[in-house]
Coordinates of C-alpha atoms (C1' of nucleotides) in Angstrom, one line a residue:
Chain A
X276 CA 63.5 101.9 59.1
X277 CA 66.3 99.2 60.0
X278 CA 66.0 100.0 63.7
X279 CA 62.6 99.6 63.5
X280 CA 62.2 96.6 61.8
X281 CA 65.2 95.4 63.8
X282 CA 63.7 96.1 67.3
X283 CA 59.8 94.6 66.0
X284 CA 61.7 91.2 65.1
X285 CA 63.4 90.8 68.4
X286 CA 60.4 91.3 70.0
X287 CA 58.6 88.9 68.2
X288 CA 61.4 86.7 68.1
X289 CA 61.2 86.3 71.9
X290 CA 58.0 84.2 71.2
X291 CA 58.6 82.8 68.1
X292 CA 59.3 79.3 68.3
X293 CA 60.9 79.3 65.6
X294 CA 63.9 81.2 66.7
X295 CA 66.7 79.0 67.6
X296 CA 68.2 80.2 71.1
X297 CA 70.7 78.1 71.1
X298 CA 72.1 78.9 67.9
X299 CA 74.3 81.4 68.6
X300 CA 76.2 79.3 71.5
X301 CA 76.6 76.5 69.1
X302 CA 77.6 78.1 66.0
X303 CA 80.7 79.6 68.4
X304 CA 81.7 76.2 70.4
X305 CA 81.4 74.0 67.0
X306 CA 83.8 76.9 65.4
X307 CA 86.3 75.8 68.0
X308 CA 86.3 72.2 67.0
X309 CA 83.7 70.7 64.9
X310 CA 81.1 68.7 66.9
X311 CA 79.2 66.0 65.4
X312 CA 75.1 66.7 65.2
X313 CA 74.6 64.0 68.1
X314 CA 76.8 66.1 70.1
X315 CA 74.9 69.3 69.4
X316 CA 71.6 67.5 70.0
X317 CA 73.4 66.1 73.4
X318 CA 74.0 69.7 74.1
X319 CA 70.6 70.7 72.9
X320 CA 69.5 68.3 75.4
X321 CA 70.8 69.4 78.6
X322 CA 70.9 72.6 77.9
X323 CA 68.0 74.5 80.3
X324 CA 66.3 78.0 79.8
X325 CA 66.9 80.2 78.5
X326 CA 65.7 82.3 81.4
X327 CA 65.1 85.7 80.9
X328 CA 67.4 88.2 82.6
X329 CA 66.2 92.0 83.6
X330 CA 68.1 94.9 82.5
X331 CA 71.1 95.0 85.2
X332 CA 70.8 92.2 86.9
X333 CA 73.4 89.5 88.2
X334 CA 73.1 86.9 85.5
X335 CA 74.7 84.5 88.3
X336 CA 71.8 85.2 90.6
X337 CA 69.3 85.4 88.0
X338 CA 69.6 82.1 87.5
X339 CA 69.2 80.2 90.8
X340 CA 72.1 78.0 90.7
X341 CA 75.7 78.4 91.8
X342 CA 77.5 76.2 89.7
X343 CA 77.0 75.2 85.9
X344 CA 77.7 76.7 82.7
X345 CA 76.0 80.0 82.1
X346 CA 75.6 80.7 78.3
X347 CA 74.8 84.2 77.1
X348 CA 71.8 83.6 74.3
X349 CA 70.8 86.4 73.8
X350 CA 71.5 90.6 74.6
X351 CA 75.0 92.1 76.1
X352 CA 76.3 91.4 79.1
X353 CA 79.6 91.9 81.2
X354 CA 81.3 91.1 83.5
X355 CA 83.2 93.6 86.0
X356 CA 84.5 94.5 89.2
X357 CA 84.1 97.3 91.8
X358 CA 86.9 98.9 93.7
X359 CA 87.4 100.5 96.7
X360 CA 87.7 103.8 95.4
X361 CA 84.7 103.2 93.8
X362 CA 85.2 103.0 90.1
X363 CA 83.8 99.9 88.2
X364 CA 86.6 98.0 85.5
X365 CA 84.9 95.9 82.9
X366 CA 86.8 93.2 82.3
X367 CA 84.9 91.3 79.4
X368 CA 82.3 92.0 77.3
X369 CA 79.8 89.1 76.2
X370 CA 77.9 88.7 72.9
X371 CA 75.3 86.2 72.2
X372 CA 77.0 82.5 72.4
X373 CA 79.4 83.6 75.2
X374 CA 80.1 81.6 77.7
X375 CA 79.6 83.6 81.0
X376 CA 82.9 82.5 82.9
X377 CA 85.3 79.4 82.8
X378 CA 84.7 79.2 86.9
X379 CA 83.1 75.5 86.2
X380 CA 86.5 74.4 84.7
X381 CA 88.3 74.2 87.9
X382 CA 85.7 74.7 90.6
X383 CA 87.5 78.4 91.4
X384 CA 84.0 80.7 90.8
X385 CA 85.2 83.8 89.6
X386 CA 82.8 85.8 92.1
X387 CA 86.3 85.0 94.7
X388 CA 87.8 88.2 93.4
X389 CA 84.4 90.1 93.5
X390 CA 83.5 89.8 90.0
X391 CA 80.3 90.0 88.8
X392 CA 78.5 89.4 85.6
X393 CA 75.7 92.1 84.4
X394 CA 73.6 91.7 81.6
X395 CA 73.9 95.3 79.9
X396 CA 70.0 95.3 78.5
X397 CA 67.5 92.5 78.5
X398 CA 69.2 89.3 78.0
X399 CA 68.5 85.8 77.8
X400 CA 70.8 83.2 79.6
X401 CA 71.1 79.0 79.3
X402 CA 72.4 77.1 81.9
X403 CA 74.2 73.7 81.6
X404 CA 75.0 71.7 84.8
X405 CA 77.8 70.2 85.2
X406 CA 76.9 67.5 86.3
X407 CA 75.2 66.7 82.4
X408 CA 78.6 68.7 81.0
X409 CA 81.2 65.9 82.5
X410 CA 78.9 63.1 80.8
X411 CA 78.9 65.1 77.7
X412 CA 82.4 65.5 77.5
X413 CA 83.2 62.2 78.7
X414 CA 81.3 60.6 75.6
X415 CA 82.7 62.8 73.1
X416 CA 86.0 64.1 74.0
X417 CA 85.4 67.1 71.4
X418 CA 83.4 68.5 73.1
X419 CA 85.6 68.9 76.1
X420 CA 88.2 70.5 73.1
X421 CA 85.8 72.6 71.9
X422 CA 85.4 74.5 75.5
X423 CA 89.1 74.4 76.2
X424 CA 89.7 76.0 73.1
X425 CA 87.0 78.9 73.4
X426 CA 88.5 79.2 77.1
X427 CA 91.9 79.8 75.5
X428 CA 90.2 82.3 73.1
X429 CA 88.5 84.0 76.1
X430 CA 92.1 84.0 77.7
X431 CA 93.4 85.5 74.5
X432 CA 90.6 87.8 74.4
X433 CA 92.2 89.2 78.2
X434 CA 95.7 89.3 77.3
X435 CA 94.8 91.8 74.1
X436 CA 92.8 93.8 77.0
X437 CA 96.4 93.8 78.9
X438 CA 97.8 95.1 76.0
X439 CA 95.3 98.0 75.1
X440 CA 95.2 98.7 79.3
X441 CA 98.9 99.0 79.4
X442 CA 100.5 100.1 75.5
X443 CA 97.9 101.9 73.9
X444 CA 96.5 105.0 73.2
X445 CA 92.8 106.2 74.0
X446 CA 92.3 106.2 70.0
X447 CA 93.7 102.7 70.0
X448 CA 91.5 101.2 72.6
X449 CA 88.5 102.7 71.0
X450 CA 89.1 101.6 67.5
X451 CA 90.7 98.2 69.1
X452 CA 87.1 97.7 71.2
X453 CA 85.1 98.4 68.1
X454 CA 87.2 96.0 65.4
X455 CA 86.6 93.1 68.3
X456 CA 83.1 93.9 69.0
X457 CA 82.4 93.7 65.0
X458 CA 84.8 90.6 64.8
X459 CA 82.9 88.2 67.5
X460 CA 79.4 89.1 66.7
X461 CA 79.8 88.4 63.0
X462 CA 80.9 84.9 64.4
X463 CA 77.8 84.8 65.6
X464 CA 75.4 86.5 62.5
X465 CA 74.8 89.7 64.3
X466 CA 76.4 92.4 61.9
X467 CA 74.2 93.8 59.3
X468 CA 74.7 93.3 55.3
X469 CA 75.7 96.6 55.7
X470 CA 78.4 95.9 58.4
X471 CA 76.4 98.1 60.8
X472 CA 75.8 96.7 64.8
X473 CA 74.4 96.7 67.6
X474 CA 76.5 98.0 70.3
X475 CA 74.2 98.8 73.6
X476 CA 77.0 100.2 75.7
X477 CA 77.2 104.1 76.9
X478 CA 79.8 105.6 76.6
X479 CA 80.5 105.2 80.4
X480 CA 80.8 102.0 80.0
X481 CA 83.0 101.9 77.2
X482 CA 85.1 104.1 79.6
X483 CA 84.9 101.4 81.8
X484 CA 86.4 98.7 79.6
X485 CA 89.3 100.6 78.3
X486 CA 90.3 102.8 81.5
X487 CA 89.4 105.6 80.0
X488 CA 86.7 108.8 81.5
X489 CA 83.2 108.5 79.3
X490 CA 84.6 112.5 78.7
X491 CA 87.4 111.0 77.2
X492 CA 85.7 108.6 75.0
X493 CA 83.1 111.0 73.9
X494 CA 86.0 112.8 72.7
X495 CA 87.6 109.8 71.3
X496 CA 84.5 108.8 69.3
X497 CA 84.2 112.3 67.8
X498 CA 87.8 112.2 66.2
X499 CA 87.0 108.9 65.1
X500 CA 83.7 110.2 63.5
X501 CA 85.3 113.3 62.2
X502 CA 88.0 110.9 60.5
X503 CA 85.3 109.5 58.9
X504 CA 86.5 105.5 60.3
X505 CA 83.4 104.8 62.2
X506 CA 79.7 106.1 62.1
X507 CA 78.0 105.7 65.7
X508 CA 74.7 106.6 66.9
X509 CA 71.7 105.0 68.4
X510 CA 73.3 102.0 70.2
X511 CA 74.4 100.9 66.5
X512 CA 77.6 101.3 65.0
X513 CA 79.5 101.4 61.2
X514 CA 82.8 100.8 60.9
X515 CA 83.2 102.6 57.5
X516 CA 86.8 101.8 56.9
X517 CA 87.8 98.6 58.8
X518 CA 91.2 98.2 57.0
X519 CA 92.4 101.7 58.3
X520 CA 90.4 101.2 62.0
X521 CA 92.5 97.9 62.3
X522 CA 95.2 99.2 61.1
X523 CA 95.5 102.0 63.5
X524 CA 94.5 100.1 66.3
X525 CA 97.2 97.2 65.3
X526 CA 93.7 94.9 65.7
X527 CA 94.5 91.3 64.6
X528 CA 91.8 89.2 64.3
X529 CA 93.8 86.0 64.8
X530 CA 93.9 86.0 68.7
X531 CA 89.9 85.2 68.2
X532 CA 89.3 82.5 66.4
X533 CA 91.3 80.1 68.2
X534 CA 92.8 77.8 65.5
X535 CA 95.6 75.4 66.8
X536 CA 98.7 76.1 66.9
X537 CA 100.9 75.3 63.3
X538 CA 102.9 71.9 63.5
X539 CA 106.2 74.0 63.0
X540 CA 107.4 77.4 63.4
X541 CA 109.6 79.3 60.3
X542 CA 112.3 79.8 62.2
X543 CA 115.5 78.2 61.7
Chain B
X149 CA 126.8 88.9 103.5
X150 CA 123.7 87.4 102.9
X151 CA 123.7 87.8 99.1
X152 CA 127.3 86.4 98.8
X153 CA 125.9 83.0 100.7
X154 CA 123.0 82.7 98.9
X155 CA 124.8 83.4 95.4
X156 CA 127.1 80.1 96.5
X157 CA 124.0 78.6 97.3
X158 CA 122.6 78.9 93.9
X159 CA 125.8 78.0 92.2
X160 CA 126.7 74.8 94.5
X161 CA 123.0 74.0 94.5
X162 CA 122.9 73.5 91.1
X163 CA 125.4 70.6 90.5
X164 CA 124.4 69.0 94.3
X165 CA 122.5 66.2 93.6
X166 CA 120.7 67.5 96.9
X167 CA 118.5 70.1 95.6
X168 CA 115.0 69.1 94.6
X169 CA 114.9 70.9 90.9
X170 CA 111.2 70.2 91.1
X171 CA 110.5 71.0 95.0
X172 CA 109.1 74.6 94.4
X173 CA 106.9 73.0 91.2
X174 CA 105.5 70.0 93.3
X175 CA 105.0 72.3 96.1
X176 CA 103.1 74.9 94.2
X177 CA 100.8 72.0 92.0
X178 CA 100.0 70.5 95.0
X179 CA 98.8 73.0 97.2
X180 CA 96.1 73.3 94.1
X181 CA 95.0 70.0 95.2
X182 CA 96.6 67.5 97.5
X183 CA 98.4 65.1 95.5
X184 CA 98.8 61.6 96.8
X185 CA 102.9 60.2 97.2
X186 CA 102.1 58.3 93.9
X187 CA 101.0 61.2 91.7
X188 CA 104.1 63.2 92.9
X189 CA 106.2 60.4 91.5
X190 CA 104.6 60.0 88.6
X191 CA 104.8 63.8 87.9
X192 CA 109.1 63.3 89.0
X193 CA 109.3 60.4 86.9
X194 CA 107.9 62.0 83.4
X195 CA 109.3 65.3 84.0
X196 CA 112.7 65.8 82.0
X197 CA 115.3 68.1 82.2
X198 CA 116.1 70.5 83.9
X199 CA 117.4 72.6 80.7
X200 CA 119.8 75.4 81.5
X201 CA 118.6 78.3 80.0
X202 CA 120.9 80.8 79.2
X203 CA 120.1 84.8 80.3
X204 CA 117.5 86.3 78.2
X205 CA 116.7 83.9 76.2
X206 CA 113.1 82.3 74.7
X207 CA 111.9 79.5 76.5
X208 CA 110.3 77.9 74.5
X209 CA 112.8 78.0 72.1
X210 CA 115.4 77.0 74.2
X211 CA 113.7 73.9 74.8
X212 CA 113.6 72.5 71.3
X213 CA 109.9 70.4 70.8
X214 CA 106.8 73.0 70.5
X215 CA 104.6 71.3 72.7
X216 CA 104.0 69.9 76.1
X217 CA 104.1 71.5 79.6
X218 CA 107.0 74.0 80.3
X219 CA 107.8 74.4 83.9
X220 CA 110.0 77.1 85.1
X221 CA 112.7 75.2 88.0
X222 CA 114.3 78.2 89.1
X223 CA 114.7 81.7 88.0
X224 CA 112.5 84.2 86.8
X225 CA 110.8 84.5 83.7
X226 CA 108.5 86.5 82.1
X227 CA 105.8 86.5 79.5
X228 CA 105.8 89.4 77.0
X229 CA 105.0 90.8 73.8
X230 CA 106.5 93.0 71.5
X231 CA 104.1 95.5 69.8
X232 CA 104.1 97.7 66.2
X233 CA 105.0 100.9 68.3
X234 CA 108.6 99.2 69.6
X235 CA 107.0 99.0 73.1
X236 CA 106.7 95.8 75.0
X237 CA 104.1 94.6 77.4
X238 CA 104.7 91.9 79.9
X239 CA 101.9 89.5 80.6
X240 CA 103.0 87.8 83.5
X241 CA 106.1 87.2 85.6
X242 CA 106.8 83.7 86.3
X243 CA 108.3 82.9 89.3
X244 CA 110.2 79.3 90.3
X245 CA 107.5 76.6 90.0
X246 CA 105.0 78.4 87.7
X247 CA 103.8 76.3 84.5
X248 CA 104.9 79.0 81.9
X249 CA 101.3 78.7 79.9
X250 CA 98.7 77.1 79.7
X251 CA 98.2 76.5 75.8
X252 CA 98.7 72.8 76.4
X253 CA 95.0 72.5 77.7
X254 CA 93.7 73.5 74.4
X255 CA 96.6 73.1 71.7
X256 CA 96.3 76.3 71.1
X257 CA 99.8 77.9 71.1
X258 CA 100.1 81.3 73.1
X259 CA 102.8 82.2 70.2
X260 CA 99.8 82.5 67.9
X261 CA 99.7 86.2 69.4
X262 CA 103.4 87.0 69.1
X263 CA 103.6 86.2 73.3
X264 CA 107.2 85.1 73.9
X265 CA 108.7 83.8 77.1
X266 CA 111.9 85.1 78.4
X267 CA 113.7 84.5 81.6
X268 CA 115.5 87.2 83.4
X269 CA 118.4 85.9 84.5
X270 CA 119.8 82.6 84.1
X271 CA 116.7 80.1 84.4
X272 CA 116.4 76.2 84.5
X273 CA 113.2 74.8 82.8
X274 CA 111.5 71.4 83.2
X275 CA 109.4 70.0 80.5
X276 CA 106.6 67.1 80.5
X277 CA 105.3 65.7 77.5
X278 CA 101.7 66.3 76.4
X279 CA 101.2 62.3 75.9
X280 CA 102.4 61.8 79.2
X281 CA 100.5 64.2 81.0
X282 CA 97.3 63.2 79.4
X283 CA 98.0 59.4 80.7
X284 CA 99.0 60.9 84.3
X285 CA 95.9 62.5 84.4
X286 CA 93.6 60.1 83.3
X287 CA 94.6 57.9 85.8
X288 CA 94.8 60.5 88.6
X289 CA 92.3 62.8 87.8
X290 CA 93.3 65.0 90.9
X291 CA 96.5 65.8 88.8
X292 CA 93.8 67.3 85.8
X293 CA 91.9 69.6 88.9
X294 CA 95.3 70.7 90.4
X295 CA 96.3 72.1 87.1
X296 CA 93.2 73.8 86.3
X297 CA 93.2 75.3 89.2
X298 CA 96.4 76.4 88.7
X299 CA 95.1 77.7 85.2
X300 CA 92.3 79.3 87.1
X301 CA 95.0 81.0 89.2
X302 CA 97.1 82.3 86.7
X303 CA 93.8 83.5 85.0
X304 CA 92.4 85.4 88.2
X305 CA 95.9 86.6 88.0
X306 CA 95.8 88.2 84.7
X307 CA 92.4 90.0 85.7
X308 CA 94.3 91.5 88.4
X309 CA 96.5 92.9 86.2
X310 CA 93.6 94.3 84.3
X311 CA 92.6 95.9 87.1
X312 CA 96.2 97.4 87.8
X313 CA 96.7 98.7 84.4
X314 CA 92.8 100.1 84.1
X315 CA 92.2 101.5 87.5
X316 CA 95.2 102.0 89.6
X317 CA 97.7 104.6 90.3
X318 CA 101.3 104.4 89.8
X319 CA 102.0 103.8 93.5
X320 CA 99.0 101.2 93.4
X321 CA 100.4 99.3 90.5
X322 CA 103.8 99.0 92.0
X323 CA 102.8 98.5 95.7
X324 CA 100.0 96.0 94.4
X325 CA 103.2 94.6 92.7
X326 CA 105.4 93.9 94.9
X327 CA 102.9 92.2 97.6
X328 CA 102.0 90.1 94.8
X329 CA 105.3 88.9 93.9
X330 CA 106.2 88.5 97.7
X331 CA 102.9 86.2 98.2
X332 CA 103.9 83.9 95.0
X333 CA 107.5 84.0 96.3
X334 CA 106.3 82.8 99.6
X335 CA 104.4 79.9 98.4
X336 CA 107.6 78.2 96.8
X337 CA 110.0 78.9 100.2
X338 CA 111.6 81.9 98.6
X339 CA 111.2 84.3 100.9
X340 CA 113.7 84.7 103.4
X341 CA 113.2 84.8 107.5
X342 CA 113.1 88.4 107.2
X343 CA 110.8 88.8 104.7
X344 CA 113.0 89.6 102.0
X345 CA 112.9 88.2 98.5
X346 CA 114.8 88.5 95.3
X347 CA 113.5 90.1 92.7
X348 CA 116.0 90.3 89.2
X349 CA 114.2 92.9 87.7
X350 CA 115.5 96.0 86.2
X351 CA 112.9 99.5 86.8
X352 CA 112.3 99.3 82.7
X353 CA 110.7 95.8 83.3
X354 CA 108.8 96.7 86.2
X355 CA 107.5 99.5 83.9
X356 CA 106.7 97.2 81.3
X357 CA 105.1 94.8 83.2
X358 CA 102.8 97.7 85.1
X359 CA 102.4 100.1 81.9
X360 CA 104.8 103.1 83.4
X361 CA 107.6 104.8 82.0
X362 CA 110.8 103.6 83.5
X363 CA 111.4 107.2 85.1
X364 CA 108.2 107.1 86.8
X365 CA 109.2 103.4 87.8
X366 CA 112.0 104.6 89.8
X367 CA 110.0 107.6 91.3
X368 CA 107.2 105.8 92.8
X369 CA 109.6 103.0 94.2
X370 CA 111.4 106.1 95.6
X371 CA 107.9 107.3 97.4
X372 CA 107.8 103.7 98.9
X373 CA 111.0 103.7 100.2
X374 CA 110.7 107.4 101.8
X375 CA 107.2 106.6 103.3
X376 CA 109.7 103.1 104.6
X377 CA 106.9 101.0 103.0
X378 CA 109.4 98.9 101.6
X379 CA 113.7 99.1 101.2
X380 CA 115.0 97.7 98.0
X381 CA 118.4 97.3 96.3
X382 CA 120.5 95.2 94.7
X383 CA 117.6 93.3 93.3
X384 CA 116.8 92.1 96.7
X385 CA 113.5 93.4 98.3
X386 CA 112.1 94.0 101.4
X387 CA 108.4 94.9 102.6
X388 CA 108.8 96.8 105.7
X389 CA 104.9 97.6 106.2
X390 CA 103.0 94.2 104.4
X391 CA 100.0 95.4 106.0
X392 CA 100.0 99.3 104.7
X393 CA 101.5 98.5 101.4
X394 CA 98.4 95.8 101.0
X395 CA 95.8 98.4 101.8
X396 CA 97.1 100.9 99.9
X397 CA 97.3 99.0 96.9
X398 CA 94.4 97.1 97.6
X399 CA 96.0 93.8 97.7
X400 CA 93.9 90.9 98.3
X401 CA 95.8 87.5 98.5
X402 CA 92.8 85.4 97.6
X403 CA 93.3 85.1 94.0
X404 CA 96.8 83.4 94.1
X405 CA 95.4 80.7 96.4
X406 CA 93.1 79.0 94.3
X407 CA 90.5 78.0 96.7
X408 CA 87.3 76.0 96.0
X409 CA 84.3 78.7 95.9
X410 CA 82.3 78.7 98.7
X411 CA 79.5 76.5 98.6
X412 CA 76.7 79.4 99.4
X413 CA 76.9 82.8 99.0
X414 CA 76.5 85.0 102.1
X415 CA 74.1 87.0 100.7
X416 CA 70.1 86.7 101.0
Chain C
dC107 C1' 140.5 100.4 85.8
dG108 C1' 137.3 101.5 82.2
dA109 C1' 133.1 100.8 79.5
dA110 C1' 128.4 99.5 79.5
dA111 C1' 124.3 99.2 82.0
dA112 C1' 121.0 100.9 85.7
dT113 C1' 119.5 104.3 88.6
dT114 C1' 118.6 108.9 89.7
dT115 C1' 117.7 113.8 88.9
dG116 C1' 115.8 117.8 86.5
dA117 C1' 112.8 120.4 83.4
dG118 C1' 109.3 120.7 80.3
dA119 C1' 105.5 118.7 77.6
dT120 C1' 101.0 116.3 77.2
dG121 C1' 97.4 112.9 77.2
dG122 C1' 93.8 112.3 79.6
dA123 C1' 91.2 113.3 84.1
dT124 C1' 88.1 116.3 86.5
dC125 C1' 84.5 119.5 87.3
dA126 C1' 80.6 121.9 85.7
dA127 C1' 77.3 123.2 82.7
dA128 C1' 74.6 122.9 78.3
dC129 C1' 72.3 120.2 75.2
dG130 C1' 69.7 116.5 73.1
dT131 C1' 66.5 112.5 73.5
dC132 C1' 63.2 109.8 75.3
dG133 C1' 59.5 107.9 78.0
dT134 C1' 55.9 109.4 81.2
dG135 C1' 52.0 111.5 82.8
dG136 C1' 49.1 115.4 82.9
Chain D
dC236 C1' 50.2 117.4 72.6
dC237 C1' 53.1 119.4 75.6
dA238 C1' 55.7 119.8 79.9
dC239 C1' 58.6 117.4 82.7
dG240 C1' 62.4 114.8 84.6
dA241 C1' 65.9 111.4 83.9
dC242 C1' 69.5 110.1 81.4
dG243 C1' 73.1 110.2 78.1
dT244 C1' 76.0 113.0 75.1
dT245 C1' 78.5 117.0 74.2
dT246 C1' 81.3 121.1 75.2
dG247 C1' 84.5 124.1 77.7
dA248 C1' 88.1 125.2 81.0
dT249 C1' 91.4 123.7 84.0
dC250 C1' 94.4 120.5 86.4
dC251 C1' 97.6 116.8 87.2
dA252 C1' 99.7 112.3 86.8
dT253 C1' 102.6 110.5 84.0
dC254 C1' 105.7 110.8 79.8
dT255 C1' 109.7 112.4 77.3
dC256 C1' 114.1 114.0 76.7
dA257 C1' 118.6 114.7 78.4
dA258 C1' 122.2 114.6 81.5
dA259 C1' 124.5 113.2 85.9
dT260 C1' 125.5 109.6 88.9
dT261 C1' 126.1 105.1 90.5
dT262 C1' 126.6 100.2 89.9
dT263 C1' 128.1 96.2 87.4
dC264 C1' 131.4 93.5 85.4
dG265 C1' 134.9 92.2 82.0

DNA sequence: CGAAAATTTGAGATGGATCAAACGTCGTGG
DNA sequence: CCACGACGTTTGATCCATCTCAAATTTTCG
């Protein structure tokens, strides 16, 4: 019944016009800093797309351009590199209102070290050009904060994925992935009243992100199930005790929501 | 022989008003981006210090104000953090010349995640103010692109890492390792005419830094040395086969260069 | 010289990988 | 409506890279 009615209103939502695209994306940069509506409509106004993205494809080659902001509007992508020995490490995940990569920052794209950036179902991507972007943020130098700090969250986001990589456990990683997932996509209004949501990733994949075989996360999931901390099935997930998942997983929320830095620290 | 001169070096060098305390910094920033005569003094004229900071101890602390640009002068440094479990993951090793983060950009303090800096040994640390930085930049804005790219750097960096700790092998990780730290130490003049480099790190902090046990540390390194990939001791290192070490670990210098992407992609 | 800190060695335990097969589930086409 | 094949999840059995614990050895340094 939910999945149902979920999956008839994305469908019609892709022709609605009364969806808001853009919404995501801008509820998530003006939660950084808080933008003025003229700078929303500024970014409503140079803002192109959103273009729709197949299942699997390069979201940088979807979209024709090589330089620009790419915004994630809608669906899961990530991004992720192949090795020699031909396994695949996921090194971000992206929710609706993501910013693809932080390449347009210094001119440095990403795709140097043979990233690449993979929508995970159907997506829907924006595009700013830079070009517009430098105006923008040369008019209304929150704007410019606003993306700094959600690069510094993005940053943040890595160094955590250093930490589970390197320090934790398989159970750790797992319940560490799932507390983030649920954290940034209720930034974003995309977890249920009932705290259920969408999370279109195999299990391979997930294996993927957190260096870990999909046999291994399989087995992973079950305790977690069997513990009675999570429900998962379908592409959507429950995390039925959130206080003991995060607790287990040491998740800390904090490192996401990129609020400045206090004036003074306690000590001495 | 050579460590004895190069000890007296240090310890001369360091009241000689000869030495250029921000040589290896300048050098580093402006291979980002060419910086004119003019910028390079400005950056020499608002830099203060250096601040002699003591073995082991928290950079950031040891400088007393909480914001502004922290360069390390000489030494080594590292970034860690100090998890529930007792264990500690390093970040990032910072090497003479490195900006020791980045939270400057977005005001956003690193600390908000428990990170802490700590040098190795014995470390002197520059400092530029936030205020003064912001005026240098506005009116050179090459200064602004050199340091993003230098942020860009340390960020493809960090996904490295990712990839170390997710998908590589012990030998891998350390192999990967070392070339790494030889390329950085390069960049600043640090490497010596035969290719050998100092490297103050005990086995437990290579292990902490690459997510191995400290025993397994001193195993692998011992694998390298039989195969006479590389000779180390004393803290001073030597990679006997660059080229073999690179491929096995699948060390590709790009990232630490910072380059401009290419302006088309070879494919279609 | 002697104590503390690092490196090295040995033996045993284990978390997670690997390989292979069985079991759903779903969309497709007959 | 069912059979089919593709794909993802689950299970079982085995293996191995790496960890842990503990002690010996070497180095560092007061």
């Amino acid at each position: 019944m939910e999945r149902v009615s979920t999956h008839i209103d994305r469908v019609i939502g892709a022709t609605l016009p009364l969806e808001d695209v853009w919404g995501p994306f801008l509820t998530r940069i003006s939660a950084f800093y808080p933008l003025r509506p003229e700078v929303e409509a500024g970014l409503r106004r140079v803002l192109t797309g959103p273009l729709q993205a197949p299942p699997r494809s390069d979201l940088r080659k979807s979209d024709g351009h090589h330089d620009g902001l790419l915004i994630l509007a809608s669906g899961f992508a990530h991004s992720y590199r192949l090795l020699e020995n031909g396994r695949r490490q996921i090194m971000r995940i992206l929710v609706p209102g993501d910013i693809c990569d932080y390449g347009f920052l210094s001119g440095i794209a990403a795709t140097t070290g043979g990233d690449r950036i993979m929508s995970f179902g159907s997506a829907r991507v924006g595009r700013i050009d830079v070009a517009h972007l430098i105006v923008l943020c040369e008019t209304h130098p929150e704007l410019m904060r606003a993306i700094l700090r959600a690069s510094a969250v993005s940053h943040a986001s890595m160094e955590e994925c250093v930490i589970s990589l390197g320090s934790r456990t398989a159970i750790e990683r797992v319940g560490h992935f799932l507390c983030e997932m649920r954290f940034r996509l209720e930034l974003v209004g995309l977890v249920g009243s009932d705290t259920s949501f969408d999370l279109p990733l195999k299990q391979a994949e997930i294996g993927d992100a957190l260096g870990l075989s999909t046999v291994h996360v399989n087995r992973t999931l079950q305790t977690l199930r069997k513990e009675g901390l999570v429900s998962m099935s379908l592409g959507r997930v429950t995390i039925l005790k959130p206080g003991l998942l995060a607790k287990l997983s040491s998740f800390n929320s904090q490192y996401l929501l990129g609020q400045p830095q206090r004036a003074s620290y306690s000590k001495h």
